[in-house]
Tab-separated table of C-alpha atoms in Angstrom:
chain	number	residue	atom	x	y	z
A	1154	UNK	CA	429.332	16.008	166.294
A	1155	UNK	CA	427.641	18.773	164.346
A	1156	UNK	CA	426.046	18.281	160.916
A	1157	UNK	CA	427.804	20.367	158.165
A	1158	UNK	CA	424.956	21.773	156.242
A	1159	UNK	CA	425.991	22.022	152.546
A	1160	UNK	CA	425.023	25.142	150.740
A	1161	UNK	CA	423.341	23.866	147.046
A	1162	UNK	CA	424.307	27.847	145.694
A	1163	UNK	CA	427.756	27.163	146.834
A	1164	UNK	CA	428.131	23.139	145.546
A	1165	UNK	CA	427.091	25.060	142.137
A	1166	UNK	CA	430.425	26.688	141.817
A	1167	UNK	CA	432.956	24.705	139.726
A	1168	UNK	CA	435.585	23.769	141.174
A	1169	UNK	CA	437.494	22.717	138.253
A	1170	UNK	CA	438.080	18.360	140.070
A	1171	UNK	CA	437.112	15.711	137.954
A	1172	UNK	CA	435.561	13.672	139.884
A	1173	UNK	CA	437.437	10.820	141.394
A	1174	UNK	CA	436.540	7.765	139.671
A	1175	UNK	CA	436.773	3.999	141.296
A	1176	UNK	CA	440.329	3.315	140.384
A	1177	UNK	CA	442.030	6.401	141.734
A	1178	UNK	CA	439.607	5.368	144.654
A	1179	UNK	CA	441.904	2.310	144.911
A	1180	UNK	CA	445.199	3.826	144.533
A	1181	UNK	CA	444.788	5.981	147.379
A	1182	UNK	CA	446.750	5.280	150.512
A	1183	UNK	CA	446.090	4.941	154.073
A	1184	UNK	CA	445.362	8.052	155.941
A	1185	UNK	CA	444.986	6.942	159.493
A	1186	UNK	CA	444.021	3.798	161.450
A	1187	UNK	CA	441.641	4.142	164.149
A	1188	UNK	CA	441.269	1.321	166.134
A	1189	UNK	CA	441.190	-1.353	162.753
A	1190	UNK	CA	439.158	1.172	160.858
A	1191	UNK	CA	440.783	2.382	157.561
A	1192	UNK	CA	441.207	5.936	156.775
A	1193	UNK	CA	442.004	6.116	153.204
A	1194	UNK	CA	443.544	9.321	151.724
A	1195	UNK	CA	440.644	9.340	149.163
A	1196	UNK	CA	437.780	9.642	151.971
A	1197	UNK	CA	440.509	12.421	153.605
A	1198	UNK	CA	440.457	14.599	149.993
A	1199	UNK	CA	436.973	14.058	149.645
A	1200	UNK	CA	435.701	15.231	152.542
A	1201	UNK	CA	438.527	18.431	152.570
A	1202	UNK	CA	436.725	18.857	148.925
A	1203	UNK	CA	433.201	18.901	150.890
A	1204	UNK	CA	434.231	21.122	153.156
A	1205	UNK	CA	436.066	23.719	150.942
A	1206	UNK	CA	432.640	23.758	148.449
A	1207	UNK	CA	430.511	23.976	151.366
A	1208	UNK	CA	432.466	26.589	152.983
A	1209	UNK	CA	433.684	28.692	149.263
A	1210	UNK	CA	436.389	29.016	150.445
A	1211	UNK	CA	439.595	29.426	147.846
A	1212	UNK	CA	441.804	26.320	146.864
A	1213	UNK	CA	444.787	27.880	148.534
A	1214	UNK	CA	448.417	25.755	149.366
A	1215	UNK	CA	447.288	26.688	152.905
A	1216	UNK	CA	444.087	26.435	153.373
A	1217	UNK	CA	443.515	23.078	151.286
A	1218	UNK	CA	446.371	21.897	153.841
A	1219	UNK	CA	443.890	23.327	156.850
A	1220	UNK	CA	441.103	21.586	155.409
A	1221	UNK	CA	442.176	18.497	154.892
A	1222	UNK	CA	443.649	18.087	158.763
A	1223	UNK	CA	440.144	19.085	159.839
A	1224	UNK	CA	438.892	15.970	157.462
A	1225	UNK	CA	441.386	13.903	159.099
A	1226	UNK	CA	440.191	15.168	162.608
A	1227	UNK	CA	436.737	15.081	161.604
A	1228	UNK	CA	437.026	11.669	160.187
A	1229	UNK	CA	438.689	10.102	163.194
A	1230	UNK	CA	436.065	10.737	165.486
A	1231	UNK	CA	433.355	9.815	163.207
A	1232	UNK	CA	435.116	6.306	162.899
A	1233	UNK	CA	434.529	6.345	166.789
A	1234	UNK	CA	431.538	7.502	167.069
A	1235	UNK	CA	430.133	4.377	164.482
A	1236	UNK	CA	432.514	1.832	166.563
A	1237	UNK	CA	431.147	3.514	170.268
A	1238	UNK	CA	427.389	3.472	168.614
A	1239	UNK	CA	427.814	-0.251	167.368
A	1240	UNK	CA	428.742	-1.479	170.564
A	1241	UNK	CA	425.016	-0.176	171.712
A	1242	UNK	CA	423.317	-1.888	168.668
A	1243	UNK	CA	422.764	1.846	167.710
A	1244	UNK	CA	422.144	1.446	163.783
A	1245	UNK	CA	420.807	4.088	160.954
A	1246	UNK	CA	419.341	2.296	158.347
A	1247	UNK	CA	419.536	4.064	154.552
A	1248	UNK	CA	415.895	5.303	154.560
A	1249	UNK	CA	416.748	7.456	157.722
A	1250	UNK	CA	419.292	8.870	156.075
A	1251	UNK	CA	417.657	9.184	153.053
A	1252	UNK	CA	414.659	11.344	154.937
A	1253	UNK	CA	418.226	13.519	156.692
A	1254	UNK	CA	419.617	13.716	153.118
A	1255	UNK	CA	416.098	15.551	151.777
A	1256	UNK	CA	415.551	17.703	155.062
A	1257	UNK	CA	419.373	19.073	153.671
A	1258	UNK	CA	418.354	19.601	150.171
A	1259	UNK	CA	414.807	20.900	151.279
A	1260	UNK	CA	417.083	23.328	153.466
A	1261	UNK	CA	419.140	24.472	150.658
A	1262	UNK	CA	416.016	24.975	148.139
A	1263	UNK	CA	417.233	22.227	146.352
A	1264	UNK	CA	416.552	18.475	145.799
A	1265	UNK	CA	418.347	15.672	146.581
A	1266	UNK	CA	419.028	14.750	142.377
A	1267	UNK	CA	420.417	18.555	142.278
A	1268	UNK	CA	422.131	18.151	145.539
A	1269	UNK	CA	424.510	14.901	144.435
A	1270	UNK	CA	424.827	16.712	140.385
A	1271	UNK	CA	426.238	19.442	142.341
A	1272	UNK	CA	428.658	17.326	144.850
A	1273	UNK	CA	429.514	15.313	141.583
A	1274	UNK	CA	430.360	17.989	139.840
A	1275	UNK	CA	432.614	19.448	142.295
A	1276	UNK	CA	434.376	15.780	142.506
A	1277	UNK	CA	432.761	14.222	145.636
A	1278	UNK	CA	430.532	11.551	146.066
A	1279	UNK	CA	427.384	12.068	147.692
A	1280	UNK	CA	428.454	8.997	149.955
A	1281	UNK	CA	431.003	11.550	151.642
A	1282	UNK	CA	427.806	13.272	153.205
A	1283	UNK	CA	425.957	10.292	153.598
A	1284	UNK	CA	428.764	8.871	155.943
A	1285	UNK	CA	428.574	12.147	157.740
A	1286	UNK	CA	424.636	12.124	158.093
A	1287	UNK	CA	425.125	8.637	159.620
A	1288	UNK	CA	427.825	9.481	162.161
A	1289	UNK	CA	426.042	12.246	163.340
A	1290	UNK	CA	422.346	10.582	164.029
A	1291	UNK	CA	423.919	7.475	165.022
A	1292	UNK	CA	426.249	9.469	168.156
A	1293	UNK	CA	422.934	11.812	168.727
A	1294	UNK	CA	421.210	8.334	169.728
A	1295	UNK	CA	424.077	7.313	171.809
A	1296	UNK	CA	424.226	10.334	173.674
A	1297	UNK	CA	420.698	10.924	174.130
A	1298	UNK	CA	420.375	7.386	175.123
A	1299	UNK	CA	423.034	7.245	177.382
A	1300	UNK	CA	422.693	10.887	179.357
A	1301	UNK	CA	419.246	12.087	177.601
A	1302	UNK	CA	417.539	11.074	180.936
A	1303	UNK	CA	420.044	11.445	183.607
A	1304	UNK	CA	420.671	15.339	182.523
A	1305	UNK	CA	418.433	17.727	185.306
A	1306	UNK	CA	418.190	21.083	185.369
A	1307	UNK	CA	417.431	22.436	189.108
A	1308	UNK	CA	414.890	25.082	189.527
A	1309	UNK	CA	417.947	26.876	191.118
A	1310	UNK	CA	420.144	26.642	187.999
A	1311	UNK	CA	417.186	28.167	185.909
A	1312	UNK	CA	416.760	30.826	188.204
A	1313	UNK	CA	420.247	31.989	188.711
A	1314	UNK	CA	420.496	32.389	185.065
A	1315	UNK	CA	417.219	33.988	184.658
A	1316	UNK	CA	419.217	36.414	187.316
A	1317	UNK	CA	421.967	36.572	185.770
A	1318	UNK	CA	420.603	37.248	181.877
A	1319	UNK	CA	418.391	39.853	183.843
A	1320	UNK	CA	421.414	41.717	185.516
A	1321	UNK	CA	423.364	41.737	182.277
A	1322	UNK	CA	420.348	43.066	180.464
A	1323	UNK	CA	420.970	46.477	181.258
A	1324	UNK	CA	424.510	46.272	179.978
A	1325	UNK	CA	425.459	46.700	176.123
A	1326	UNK	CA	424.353	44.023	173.866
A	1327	UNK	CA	426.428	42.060	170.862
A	1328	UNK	CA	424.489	39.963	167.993
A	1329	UNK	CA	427.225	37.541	167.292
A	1330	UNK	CA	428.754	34.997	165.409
A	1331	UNK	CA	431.646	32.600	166.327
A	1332	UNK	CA	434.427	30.645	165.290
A	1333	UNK	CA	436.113	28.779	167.926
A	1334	UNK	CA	439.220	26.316	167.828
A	1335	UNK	CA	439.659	24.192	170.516
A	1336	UNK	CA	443.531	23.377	171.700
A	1337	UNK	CA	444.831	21.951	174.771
A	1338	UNK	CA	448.470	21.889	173.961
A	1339	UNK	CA	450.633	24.797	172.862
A	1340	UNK	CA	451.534	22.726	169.629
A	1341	UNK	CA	448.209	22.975	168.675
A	1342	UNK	CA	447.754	26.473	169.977
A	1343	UNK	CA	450.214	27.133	167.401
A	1344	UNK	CA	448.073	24.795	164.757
A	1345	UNK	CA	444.653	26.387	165.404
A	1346	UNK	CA	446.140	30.284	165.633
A	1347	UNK	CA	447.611	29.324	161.898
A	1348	UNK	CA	444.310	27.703	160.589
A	1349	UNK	CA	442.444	30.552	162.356
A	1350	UNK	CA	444.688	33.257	160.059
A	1351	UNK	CA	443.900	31.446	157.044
A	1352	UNK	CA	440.406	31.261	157.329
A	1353	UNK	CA	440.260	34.771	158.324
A	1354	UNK	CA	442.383	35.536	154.768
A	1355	UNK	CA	439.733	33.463	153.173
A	1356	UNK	CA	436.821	35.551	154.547
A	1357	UNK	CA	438.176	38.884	154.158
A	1358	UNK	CA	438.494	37.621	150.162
A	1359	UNK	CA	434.486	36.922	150.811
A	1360	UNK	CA	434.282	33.820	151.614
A	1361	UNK	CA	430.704	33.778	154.176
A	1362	UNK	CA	431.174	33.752	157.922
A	1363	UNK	CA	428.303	31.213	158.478
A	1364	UNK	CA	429.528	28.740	155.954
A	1365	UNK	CA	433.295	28.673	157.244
A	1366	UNK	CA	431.758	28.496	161.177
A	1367	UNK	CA	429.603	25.314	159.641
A	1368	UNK	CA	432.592	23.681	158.783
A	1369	UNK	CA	435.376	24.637	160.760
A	1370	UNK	CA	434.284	25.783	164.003
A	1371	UNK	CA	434.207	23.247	167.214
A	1372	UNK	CA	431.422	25.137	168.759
A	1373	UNK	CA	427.917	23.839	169.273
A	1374	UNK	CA	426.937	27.048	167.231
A	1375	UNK	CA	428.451	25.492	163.948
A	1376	UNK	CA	425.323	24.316	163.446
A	1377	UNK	CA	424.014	27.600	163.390
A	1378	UNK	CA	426.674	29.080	161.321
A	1379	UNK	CA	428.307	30.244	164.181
A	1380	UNK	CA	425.490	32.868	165.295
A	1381	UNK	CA	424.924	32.993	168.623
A	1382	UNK	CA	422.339	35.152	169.086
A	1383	UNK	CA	421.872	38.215	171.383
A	1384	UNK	CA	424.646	38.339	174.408
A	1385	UNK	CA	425.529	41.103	177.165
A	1386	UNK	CA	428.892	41.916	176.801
A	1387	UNK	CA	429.622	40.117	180.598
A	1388	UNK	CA	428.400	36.817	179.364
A	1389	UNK	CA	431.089	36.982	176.849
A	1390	UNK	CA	434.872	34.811	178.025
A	1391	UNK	CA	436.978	37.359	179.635
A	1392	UNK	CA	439.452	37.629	176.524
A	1393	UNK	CA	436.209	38.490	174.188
A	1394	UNK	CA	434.703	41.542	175.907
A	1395	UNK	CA	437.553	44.370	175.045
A	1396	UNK	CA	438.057	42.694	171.473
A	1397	UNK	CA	433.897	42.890	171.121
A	1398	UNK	CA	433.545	46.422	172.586
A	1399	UNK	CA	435.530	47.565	169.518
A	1400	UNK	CA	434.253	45.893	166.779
A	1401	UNK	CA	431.643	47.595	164.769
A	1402	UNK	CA	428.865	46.142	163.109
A	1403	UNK	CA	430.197	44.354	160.207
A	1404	UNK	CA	433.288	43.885	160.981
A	1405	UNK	CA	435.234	40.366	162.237
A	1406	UNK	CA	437.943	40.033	164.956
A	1407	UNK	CA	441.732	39.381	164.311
A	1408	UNK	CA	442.038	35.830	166.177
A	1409	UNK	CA	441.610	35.641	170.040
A	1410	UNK	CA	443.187	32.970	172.249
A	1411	UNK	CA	441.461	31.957	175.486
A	1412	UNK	CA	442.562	28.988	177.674
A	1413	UNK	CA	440.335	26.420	176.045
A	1414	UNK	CA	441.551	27.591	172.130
A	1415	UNK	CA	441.429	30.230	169.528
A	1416	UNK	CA	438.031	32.343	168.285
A	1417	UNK	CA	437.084	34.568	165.462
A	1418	UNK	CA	434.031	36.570	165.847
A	1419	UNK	CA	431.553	38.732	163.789
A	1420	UNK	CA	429.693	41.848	165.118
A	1421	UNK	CA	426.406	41.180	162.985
A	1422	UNK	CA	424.842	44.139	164.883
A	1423	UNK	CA	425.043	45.726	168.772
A	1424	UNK	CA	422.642	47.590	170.966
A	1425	UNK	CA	422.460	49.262	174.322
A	1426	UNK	CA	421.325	47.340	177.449
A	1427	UNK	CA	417.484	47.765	178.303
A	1428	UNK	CA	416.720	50.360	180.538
A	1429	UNK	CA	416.704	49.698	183.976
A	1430	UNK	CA	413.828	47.969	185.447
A	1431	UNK	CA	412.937	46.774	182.260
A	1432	UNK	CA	413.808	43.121	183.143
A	1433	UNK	CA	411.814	42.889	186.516
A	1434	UNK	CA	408.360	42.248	187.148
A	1435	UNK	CA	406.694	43.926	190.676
A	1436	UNK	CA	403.786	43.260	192.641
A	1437	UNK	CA	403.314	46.055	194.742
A	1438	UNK	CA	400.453	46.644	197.527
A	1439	UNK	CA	399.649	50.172	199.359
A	1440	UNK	CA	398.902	51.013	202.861
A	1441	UNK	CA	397.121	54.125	203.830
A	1442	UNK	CA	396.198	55.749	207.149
A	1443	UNK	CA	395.388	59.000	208.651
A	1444	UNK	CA	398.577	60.967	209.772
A	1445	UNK	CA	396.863	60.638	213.358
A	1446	UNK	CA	397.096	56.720	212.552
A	1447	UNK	CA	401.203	56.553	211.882
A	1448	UNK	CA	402.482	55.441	215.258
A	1449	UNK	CA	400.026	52.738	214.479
A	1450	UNK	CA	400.868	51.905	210.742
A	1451	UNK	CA	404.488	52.008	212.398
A	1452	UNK	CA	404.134	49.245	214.921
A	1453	UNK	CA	402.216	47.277	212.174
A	1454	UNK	CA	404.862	47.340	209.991
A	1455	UNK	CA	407.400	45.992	212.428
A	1456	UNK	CA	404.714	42.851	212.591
A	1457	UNK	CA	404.789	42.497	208.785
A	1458	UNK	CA	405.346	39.185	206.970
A	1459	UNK	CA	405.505	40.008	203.242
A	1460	UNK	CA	402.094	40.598	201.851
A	1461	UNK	CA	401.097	36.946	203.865
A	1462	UNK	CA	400.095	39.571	206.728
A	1463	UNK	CA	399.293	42.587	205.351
A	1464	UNK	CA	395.365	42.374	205.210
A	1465	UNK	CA	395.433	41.874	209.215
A	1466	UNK	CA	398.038	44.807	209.584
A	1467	UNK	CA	395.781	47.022	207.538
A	1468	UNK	CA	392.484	45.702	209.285
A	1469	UNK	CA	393.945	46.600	212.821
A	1470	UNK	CA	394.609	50.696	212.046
A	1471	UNK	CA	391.787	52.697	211.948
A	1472	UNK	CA	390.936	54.290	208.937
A	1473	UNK	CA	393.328	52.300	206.951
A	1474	UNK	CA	392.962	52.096	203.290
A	1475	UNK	CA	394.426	48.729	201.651
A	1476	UNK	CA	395.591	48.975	198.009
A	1477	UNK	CA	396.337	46.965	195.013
A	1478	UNK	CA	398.539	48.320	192.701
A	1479	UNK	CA	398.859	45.240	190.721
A	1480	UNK	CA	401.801	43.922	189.020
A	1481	UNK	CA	403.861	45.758	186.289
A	1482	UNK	CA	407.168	46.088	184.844
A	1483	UNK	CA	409.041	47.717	187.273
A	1484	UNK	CA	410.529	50.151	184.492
A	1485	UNK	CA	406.987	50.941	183.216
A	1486	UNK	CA	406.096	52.223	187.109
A	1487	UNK	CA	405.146	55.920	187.956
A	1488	UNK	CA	408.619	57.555	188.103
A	1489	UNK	CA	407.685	58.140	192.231
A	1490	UNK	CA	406.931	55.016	192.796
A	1491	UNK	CA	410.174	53.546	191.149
A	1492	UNK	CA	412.229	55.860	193.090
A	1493	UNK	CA	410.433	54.613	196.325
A	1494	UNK	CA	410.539	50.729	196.077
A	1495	UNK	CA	414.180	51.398	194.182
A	1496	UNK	CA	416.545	49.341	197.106
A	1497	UNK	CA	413.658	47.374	198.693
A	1498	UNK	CA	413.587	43.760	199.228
A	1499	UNK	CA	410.607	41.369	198.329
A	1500	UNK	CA	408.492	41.173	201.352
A	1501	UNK	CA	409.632	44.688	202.676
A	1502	UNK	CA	407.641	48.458	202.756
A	1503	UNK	CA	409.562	51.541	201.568
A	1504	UNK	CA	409.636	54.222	204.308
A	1505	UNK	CA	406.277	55.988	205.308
A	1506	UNK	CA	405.419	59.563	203.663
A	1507	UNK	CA	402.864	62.205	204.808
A	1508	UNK	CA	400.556	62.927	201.496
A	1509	UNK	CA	398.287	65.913	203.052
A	1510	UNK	CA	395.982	64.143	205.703
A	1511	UNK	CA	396.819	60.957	205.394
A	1512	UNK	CA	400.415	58.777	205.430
A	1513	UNK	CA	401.442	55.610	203.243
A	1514	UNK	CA	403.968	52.959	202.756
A	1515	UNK	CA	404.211	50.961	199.867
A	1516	UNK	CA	404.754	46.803	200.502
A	1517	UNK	CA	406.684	44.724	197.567
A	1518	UNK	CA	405.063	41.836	197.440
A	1519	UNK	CA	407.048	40.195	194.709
A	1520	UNK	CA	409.857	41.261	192.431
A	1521	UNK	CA	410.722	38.411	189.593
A	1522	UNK	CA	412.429	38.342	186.462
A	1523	UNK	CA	410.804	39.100	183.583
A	1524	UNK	CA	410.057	41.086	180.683
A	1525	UNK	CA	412.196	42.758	178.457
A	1526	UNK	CA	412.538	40.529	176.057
A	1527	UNK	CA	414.323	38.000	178.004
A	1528	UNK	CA	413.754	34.258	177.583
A	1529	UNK	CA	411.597	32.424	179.495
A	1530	UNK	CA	411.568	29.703	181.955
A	1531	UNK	CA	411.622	26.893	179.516
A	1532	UNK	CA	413.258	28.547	176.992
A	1533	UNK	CA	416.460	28.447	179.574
A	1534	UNK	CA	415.782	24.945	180.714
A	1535	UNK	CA	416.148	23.983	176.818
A	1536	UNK	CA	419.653	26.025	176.664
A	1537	UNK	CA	420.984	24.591	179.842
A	1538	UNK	CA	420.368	21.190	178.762
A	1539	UNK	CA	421.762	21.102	175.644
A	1540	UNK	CA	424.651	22.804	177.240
A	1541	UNK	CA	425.092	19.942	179.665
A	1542	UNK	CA	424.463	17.151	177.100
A	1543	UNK	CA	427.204	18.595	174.749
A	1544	UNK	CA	429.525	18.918	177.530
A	1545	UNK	CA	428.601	15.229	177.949
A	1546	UNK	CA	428.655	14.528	174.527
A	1547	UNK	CA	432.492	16.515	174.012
A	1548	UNK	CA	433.715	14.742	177.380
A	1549	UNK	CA	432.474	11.235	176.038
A	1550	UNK	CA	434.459	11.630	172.845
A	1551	UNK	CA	437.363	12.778	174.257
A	1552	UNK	CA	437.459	9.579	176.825
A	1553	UNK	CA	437.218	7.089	173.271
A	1554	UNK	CA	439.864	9.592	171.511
A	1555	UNK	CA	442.147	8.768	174.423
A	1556	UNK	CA	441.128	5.078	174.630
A	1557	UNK	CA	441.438	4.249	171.112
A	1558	UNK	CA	444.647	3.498	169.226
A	1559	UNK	CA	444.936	6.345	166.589
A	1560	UNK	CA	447.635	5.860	164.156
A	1561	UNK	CA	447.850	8.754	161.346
A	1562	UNK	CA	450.096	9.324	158.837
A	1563	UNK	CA	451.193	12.646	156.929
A	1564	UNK	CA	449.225	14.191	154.129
């Protein structure tokens, strides 16, 4: 469950509530029942308040509707995250969330005394956030408890995606931020396409793409407002790439529906791919005999074992010349010698050539990814995990959400 970051310029903005005092709190009416947890309409409006202040977005019909289903939604599964956590002995005590509370406010330029004026004076409580603070560290414990140590990322995982980031590389490039939607069923297909168009309405009146993404999207970029980062335009779902290839920077998408839900996205900027070459790293080693000597350097060749052999192969020709040409990026290579090793395999020579009296082959010794501003190894062991534990963390949920008895009643 993603932390909703609350923007202290945006709590600023009246939104002309009183705030809800201790008897309205009372004469509220049951929201939902989860499990024997209360949802009361009052902690439903307030956190729909929360999210439209954090979000400034417009007090629309519509979109007050949208936001206070998301508060229902996001409600329901904090109630089971507590109740999962609490059967752990998984507890946050107030000082932890206290420390949470000012890492928000320091966030925000702001302090924690400005920080609840401003949710007051919007009409929430700052115990709305604190409940929310709580949720989230207390299923982040669970979750790293429960899968932190059991999640492994193979040296073959990292370096098929270091291969595949490397091949897309050269392809064009999108800076992006997302809003994504998930829905399984086409009822809420239908749900998440409307909530989708309103917040869209809401941002074209300038309401900011980060601070809607914080609080609406599903995504594990939420967090992040949404961005990210730098992708090629193949790493992108199927349904994304055509609708990305169009936009301009600037500019967001109508809404997009892909078999797992509904996304909005922002071009913040786009590039070309790096130039070829750019993203590999060669170690390359030269062989040189006399042209008298080639029949030999031919049959040593057919002997050779990567660059494990080559010293012996090179010590056996007369006249042979053995030459490091060290290890580069392959793009940053003498033109020639691209064109030469271009199509060779690690381990393999590129066809002998006669250069005046003497003939040469050229032996890759090793061709890894690299360069080019592409992450590193560890760097892509972080990603993957987190990947897999919020799979595990999404898939976990889901099991109590089916589990639990949910009752809910209209707003």
């Amino acid at each position: 469950m993603k932390l909703k970051l609350v923007s202290a310029a945006v709590l600023a903005v009246a939104l002309g509530a009183a705030p809800v005092t201790a008897t309205a709190q009372n004469a509220e009416g049951v929201a939902a029942i989860v499990n024997d947890n209360v949802i009361s309409t009052f902690d439903v409006r307030q956190r729909a308040t929360l999210l439209l202040v954090s979000a400034g977005l417009q007090q629309t019909p519509e979109i007050q509707a949208r936001a206070r289903a998301q508060a229902l939604r996001d409600l329901v599964d904090e109630r089971l995250q507590i109740e999962e956590a609490a059967r752990y002995e998984i507890t946050v005590t107030p000082e932890t969330i206290d420390g949470r509370l000012a890492d928000i406010a320091r966030q925000n330029e702001t302090t924690v005394a400005d920080l609840t004026a401003s949710l007051g004076g919007a009409g929430v409580s700052v115990r709305t956030l604190r409940q929310q603070i709580e949720a989230d560290i207390a299923w982040q414990r669970l979750i790293g408890g429960m899968y932190g140590s059991r999640v492994r990322i193979s040296e073959v995982a990292i370096r098929e995606t270091q291969q595949r980031i490397a091949a897309n590389a050269t392809r064009p490039q999108y800076q992006i931020s997302e809003i994504f939607l998930p829905a399984e069923t086409e009822q809420e297909f239908t749900e998440m396409q409307q909530g989708a168009m309103r917040l869209l309405e809401q941002m074209q009146r300038g309401a900011p793409f980060p601070a809607v993404a914080r609080q609406f999207s599903q995504a594990p970029s939420a967090a992040a407002g949404g961005d990210i980062g730098w992708i090629a335009a193949p790493d992108l779902a199927p349904e994304l790439q055509s609708v990305a290839a169009q936009l301009q920077r600037g500019q967001v998408s109508l809404l997009v529906r892909t078999p797992t839900g509904v996304y909005l996205i922002a071009m913040r900027e786009r590039r070309e791919g790096a130039a070829a070459g750019s993203t590999t790293i060669v170690s390359l080693r030269q062989i040189s005999a006399p042209v008298a000597r080639r029949q030999a350097l031919e049959r040593g060749l057919r002997r050779l074992n990567g660059c494990g052999n080559i010293d012996d192969i090179a010590g056996a020709i007369d006249g042979a010349e053995l030459a490091d040409l060290g290890q580069t990026q392959e793009a940053e290579l003498n033109p020639s010698i691209r064109d030469r090793i271009t199509g060779v395999t690690t381990g393999n020579a590129t066809p002998i050539i006669v250069d005046g009296e003497r003939v040469n082959t050229i032996v890759v010794c090793s061709r890894e990814v690299g360069g080019g501003g592409l992450p590193d190894r560890e760097q892509i062991e972080s990603r993957l995990r987190e990947t897999e534990l919020a799979m595990l963390s999404e898939r976990h949920l889901r099991n109590l959400r089916r589990e639990a008895t949910i009752i809910t009643r209209a707003q």
